[in-house]
Coordinates of C-alpha atoms and ligand atoms in Angstrom, one line a residue:
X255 CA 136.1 120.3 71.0
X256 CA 132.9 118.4 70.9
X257 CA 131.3 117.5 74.9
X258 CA 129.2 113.8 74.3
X259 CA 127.2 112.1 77.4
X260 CA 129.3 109.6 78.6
X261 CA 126.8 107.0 78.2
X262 CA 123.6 107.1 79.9
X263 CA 125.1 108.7 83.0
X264 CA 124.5 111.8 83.1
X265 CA 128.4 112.8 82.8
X266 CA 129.0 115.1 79.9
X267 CA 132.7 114.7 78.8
X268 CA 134.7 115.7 76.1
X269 CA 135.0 114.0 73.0
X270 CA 139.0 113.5 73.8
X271 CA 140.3 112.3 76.8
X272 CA 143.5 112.4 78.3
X273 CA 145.3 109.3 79.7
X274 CA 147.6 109.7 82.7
X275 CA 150.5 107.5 82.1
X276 CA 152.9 110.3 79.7
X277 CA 152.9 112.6 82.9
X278 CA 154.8 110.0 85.0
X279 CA 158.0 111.3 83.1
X280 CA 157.3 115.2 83.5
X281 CA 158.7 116.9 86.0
X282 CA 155.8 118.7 87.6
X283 CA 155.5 121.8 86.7
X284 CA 155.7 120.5 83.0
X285 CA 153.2 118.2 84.2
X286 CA 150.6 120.8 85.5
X287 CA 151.7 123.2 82.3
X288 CA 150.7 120.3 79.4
X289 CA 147.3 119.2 81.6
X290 CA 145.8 122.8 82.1
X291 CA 146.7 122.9 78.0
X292 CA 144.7 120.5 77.6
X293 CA 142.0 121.7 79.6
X294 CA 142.6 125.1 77.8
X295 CA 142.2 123.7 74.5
X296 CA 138.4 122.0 75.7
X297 CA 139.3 118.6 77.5
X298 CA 137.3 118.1 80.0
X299 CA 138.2 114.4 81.2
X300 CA 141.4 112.8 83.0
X301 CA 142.0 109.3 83.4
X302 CA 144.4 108.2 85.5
X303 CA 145.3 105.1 88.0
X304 CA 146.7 104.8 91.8
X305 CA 149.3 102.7 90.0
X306 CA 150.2 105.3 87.8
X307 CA 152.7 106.6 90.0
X308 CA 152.9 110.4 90.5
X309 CA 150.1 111.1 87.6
X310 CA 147.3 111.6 90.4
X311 CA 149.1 113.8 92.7
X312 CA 150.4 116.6 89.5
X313 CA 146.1 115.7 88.5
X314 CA 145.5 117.0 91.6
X315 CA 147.3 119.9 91.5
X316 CA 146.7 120.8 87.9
X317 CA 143.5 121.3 88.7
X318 CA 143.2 122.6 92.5
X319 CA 140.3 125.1 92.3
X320 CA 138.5 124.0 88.8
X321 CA 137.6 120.7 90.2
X322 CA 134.4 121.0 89.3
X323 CA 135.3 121.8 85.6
X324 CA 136.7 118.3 84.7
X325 CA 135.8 115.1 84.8
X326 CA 138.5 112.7 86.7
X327 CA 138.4 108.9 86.2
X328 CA 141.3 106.7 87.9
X329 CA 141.3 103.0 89.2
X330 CA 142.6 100.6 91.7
X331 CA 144.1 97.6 90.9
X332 CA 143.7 96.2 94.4
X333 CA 141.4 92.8 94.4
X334 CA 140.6 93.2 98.2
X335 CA 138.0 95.2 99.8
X336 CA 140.6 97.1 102.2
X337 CA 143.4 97.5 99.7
X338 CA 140.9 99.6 97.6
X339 CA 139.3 101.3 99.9
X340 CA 143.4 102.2 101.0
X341 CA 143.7 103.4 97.3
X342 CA 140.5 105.3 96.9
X343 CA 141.4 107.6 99.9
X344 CA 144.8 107.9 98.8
X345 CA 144.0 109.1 95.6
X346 CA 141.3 111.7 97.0
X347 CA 144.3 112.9 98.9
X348 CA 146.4 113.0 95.6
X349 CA 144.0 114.8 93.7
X350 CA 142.9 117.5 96.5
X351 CA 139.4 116.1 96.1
X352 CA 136.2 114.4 98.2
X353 CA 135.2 112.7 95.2
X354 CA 136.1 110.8 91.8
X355 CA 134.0 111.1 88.9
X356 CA 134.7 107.7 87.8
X357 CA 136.4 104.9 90.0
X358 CA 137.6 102.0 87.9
X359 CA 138.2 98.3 88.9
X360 CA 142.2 97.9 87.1
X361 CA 142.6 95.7 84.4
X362 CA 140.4 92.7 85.3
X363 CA 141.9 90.2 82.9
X364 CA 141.2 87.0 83.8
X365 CA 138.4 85.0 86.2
X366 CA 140.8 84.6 89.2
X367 CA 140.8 88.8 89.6
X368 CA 136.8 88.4 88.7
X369 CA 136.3 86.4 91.5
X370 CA 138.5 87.7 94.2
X371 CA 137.0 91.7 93.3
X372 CA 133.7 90.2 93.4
X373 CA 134.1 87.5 96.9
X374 CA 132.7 89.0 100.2
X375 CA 135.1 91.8 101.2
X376 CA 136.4 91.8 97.7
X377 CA 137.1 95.1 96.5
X378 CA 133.2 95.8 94.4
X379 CA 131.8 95.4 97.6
X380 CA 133.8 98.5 99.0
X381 CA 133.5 100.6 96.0
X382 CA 129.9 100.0 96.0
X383 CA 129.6 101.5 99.6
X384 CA 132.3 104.4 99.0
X385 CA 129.9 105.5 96.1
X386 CA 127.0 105.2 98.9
X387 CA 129.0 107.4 100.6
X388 CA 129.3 110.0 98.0
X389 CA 133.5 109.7 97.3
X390 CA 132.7 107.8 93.7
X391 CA 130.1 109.0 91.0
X392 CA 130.6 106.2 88.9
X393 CA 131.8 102.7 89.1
X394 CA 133.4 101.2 85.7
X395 CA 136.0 98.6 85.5
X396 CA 139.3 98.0 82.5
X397 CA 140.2 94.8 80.6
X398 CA 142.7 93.9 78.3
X399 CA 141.2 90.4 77.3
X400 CA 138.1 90.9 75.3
X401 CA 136.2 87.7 76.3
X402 CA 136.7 88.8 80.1
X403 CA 135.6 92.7 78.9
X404 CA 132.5 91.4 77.5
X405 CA 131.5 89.3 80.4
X406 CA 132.4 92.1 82.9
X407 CA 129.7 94.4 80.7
X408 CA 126.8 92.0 80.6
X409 CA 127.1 91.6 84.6
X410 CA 125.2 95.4 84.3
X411 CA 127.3 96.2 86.8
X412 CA 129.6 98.9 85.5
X413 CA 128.8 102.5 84.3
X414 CA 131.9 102.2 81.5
X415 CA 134.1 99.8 79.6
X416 CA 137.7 100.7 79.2
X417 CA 139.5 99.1 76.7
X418 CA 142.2 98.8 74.1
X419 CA 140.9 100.1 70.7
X420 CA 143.2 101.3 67.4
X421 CA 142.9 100.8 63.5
X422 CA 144.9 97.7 64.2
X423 CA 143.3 96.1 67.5
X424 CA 139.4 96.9 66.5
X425 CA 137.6 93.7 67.5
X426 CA 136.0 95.9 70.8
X427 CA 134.0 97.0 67.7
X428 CA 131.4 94.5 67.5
X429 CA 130.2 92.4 70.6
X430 CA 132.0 94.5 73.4
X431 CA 130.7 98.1 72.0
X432 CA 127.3 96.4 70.8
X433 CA 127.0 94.9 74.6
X434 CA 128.1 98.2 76.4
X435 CA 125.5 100.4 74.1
X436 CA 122.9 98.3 74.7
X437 CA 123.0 98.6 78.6
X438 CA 123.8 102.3 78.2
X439 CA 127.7 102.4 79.4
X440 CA 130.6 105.3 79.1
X441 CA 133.3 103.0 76.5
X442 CA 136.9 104.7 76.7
X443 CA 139.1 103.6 74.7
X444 CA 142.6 103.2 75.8
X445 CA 145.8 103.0 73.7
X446 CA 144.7 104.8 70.6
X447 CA 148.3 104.9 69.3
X448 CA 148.9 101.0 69.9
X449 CA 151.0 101.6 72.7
X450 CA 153.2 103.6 70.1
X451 CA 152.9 101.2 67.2
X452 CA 151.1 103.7 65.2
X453 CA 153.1 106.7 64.7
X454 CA 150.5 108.6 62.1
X455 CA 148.1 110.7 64.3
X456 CA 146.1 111.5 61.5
X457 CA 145.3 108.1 60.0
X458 CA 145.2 107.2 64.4
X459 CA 142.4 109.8 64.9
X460 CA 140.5 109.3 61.6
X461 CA 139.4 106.0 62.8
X462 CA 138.9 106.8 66.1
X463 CA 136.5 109.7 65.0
X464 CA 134.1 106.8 63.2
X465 CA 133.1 106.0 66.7
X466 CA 131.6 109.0 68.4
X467 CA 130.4 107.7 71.4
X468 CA 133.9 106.2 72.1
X469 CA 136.5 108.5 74.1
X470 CA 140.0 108.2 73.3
X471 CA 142.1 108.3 75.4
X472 CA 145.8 109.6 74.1
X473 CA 148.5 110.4 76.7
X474 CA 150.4 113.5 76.3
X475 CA 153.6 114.5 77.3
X476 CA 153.9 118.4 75.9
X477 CA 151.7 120.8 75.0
X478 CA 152.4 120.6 71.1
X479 CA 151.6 116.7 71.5
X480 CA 147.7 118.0 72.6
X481 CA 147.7 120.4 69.9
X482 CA 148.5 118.2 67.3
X483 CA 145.9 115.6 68.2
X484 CA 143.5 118.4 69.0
X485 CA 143.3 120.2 65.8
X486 CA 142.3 116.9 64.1
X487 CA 139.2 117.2 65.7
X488 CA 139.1 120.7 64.0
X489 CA 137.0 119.6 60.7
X490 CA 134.8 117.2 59.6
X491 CA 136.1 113.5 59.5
X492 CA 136.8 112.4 56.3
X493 CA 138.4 108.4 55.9
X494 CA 139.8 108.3 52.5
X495 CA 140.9 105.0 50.3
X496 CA 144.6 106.3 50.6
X497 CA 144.2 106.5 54.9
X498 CA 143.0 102.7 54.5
X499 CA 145.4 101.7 52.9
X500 CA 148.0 102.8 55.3
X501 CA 145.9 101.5 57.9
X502 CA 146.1 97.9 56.3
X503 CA 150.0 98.8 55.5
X504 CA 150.6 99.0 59.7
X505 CA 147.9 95.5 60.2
X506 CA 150.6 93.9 57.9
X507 CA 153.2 95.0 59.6
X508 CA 152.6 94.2 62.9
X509 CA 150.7 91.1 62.7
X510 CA 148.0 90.1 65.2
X511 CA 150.9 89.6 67.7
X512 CA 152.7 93.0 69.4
X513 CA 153.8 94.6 72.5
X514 CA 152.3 97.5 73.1
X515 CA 154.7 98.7 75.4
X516 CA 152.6 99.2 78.3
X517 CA 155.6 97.7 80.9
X518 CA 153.6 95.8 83.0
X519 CA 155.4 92.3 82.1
X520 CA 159.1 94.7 83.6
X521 CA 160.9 94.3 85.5
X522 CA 162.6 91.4 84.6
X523 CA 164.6 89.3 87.1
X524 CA 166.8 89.0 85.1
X525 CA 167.4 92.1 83.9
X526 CA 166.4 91.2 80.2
X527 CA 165.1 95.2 78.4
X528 CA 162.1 93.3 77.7
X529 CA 159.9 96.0 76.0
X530 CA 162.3 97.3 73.7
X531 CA 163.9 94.3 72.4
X532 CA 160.2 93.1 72.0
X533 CA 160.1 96.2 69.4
X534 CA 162.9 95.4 67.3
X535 CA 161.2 93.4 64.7
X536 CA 159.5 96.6 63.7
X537 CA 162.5 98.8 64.7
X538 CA 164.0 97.1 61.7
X539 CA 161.2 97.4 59.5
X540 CA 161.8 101.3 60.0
X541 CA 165.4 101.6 60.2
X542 CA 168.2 100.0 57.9
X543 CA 169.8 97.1 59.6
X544 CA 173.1 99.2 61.1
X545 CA 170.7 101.6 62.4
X546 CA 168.4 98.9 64.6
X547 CA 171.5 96.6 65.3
X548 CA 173.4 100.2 67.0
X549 CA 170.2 101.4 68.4
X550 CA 169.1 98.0 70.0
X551 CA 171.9 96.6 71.0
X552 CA 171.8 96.9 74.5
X553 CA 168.1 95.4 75.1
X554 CA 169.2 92.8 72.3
X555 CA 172.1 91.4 74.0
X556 CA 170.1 91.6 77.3
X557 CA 168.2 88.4 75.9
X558 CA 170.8 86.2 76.5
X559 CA 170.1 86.3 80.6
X560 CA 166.8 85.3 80.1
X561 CA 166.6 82.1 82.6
X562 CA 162.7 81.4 81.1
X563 CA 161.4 81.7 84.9
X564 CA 158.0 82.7 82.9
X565 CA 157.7 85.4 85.0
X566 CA 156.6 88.1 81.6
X567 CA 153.9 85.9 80.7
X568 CA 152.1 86.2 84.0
X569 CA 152.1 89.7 83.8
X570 CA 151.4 90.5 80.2
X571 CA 147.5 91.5 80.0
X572 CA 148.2 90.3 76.0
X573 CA 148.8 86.7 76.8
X574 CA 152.2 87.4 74.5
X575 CA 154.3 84.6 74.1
X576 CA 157.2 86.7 75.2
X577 CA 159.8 84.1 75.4
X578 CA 159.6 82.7 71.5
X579 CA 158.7 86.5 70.4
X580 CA 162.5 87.2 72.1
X581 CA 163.6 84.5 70.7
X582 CA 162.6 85.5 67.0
X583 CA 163.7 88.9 67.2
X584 CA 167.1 88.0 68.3
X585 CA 167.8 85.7 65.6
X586 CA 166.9 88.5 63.1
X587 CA 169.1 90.5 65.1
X588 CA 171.7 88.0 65.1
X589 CA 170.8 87.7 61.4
X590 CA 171.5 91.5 60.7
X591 CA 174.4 91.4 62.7
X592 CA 176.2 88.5 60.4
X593 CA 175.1 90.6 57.2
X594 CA 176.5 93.7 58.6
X595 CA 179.6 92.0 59.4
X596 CA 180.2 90.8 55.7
X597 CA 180.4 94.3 54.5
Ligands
LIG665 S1 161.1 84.6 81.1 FE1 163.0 85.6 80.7 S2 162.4 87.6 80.0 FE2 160.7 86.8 81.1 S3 160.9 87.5 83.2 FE3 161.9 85.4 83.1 S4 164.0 85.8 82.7 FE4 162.9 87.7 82.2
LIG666 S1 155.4 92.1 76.5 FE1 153.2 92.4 77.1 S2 153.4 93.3 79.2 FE2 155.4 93.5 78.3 S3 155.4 95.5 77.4 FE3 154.7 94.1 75.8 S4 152.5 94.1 75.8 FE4 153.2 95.0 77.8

């Protein structure tokens, strides 16, 4: 495993990350048994967030005693000064450490969370001083909309970028990476699978390898899961005719409009199984009819209690218009249903 300088900070990282969501379903002693894999196998950096539930705490105790060995990035998604400051300490705690390598500012999406983290006794101001203080190396800050990601960049606040980047959603490619080089930050790049979408680790990791001064940032839930990604990065990247063309096969197939399964929009008042039944459309594209119909059926019929309180769409970083995207994929589902009926 390649180290690269994480930007012009001084940090040398790994050229893989690890992201800190998968953990969340280990118990943890699987947990600490897949993360000091990983940090057998040459990873060197850990990203995490306080909102991650239990990820910072089995962090923490994966690596009790090698602290110094790895690089540990998490964030808070608290707006306020206090809140923050509340998170930061807590996850010292968690991860049995007095400092964090990188503290990120959580998913600032739109200019409502810009301007509360940045007001007087918003939360910058106190992870400005905790860095004073020596408890943060590194301040960077996460987006999911791009126009947001590239104003929070040119502010020349921020040590790194994090972002969502994949063969299908590329566009941090151009004026988001060109901005962040220019001023010299870390870019990580979150969601290299698509949130799941992409289910071809090779073709995943062949395009993520075009951009070495990116670090994905894959989550991993066993130890075979980092070996598989890990010996990719064994040989020389080659990007053939055949990998872009199943590359462009998966762009087709998802359209410019998925879920990416990240939760955030759950739970749902009323109960609707909103990230899976968001999936079916491409569920079927996989499976025969009888097969998604069986295997959906649950989250499918859950649609029907949707009330359209619009609660989703506040809470989906994508902007996704949840509602009509239901609606679509339960008329196919309906549709299926009524062909598999006439058999
Ligand atoms: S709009 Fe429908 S699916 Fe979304 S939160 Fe409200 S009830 Fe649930
Ligand atoms: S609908 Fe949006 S918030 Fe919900 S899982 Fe999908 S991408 Fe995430």
């Amino acid at each position: 495993m390649r180290n690269m300088k994480f930007g012009k900070s001084g940090l040398e990282i790994s050229e893989l990350g690890f992201g800190g969501i998968p953990i969340i379903r280990l118990d943890v002693d699987k947990a600490v048994e897949v993360l000091r894999c990983a940090y057998d196998r040459g990873i060197t950096f850990y990203d995490t967030a306080n909102a991650y539930r239990d990820s910072e705490e089995k962090i923490g105790r994966a690596f009790d005693g090698i602290r110094g060995k790895v690089i540990i990035a998490t964030k808070t998604i608290m707006r306020d000064g206090k809140n923050a400051l509340e998170q930061l300490e807590n996850s010292l705690c968690m991860m049995r450490t007095d400092y964090i390598d990188l503290y990120q500012l959580h998913q600032i999406a739109q200019e409502k969370d810009w301007k509360a983290v940045t007001a007087p006794g918003g939360a910058l101001e106190a992870v400005v001083k905790a860095k004073k203080d020596g408890k943060i190396r590194l301040i960077g800050v996460t987006s999911h909309n791009l126009s947001m990601a590239i104003k929070l960049v040119r502010t020349g606040l921020f040590s790194s970028i994090q972002f969502p980047f994949n063969f299908i959603e590329d566009a941090a490619k151009d004026e988001l990476y060109t901005s962040a080089r220019k001023l010299g930050m870390g870019i990580i790049a979150m969601k290299p699978f698509a949130g799941g979408m992409i289910d071809n680790a090779d073709i995943a990791f062949k395009f993520m390898r075009q951009y070495p001064d990116v670090v994905p940032i894959p989550g991993f839930d066993s130890e075979k899961a980092v070996d598989e990604v890990i010996s990719l990065y064994q040989h020389p990247n080659v990007v053939t005719k055949k990998d872009r063309q199943r590359m462009e096969k998966y762009r087709m197939e998802l359209g410019k409009q998925f879920c990416r399964r990240c939760e955030y929009c759950q739970p749902c008042p009323q109960g609707v199984m909103i990230t899976p039944a968001m999936g079916y459309k491409i569920v079927a594209s996989r499976m025969s009819p009888a097969v998604s119909v069986e295997f959906c059926r649950l989250a499918m019929e859950s649609i029907k209690h949707c009330n359209e309180c619009g609660t989703c769409l506040e809470r989906c970083p994508y902007e996704l218009p949840i509602q009509e995207m239901l609606k679509a994929n339960y008329d196919l589902y309906e549709q299926h249903r009524i062909e598999l009926s006439k058999l």
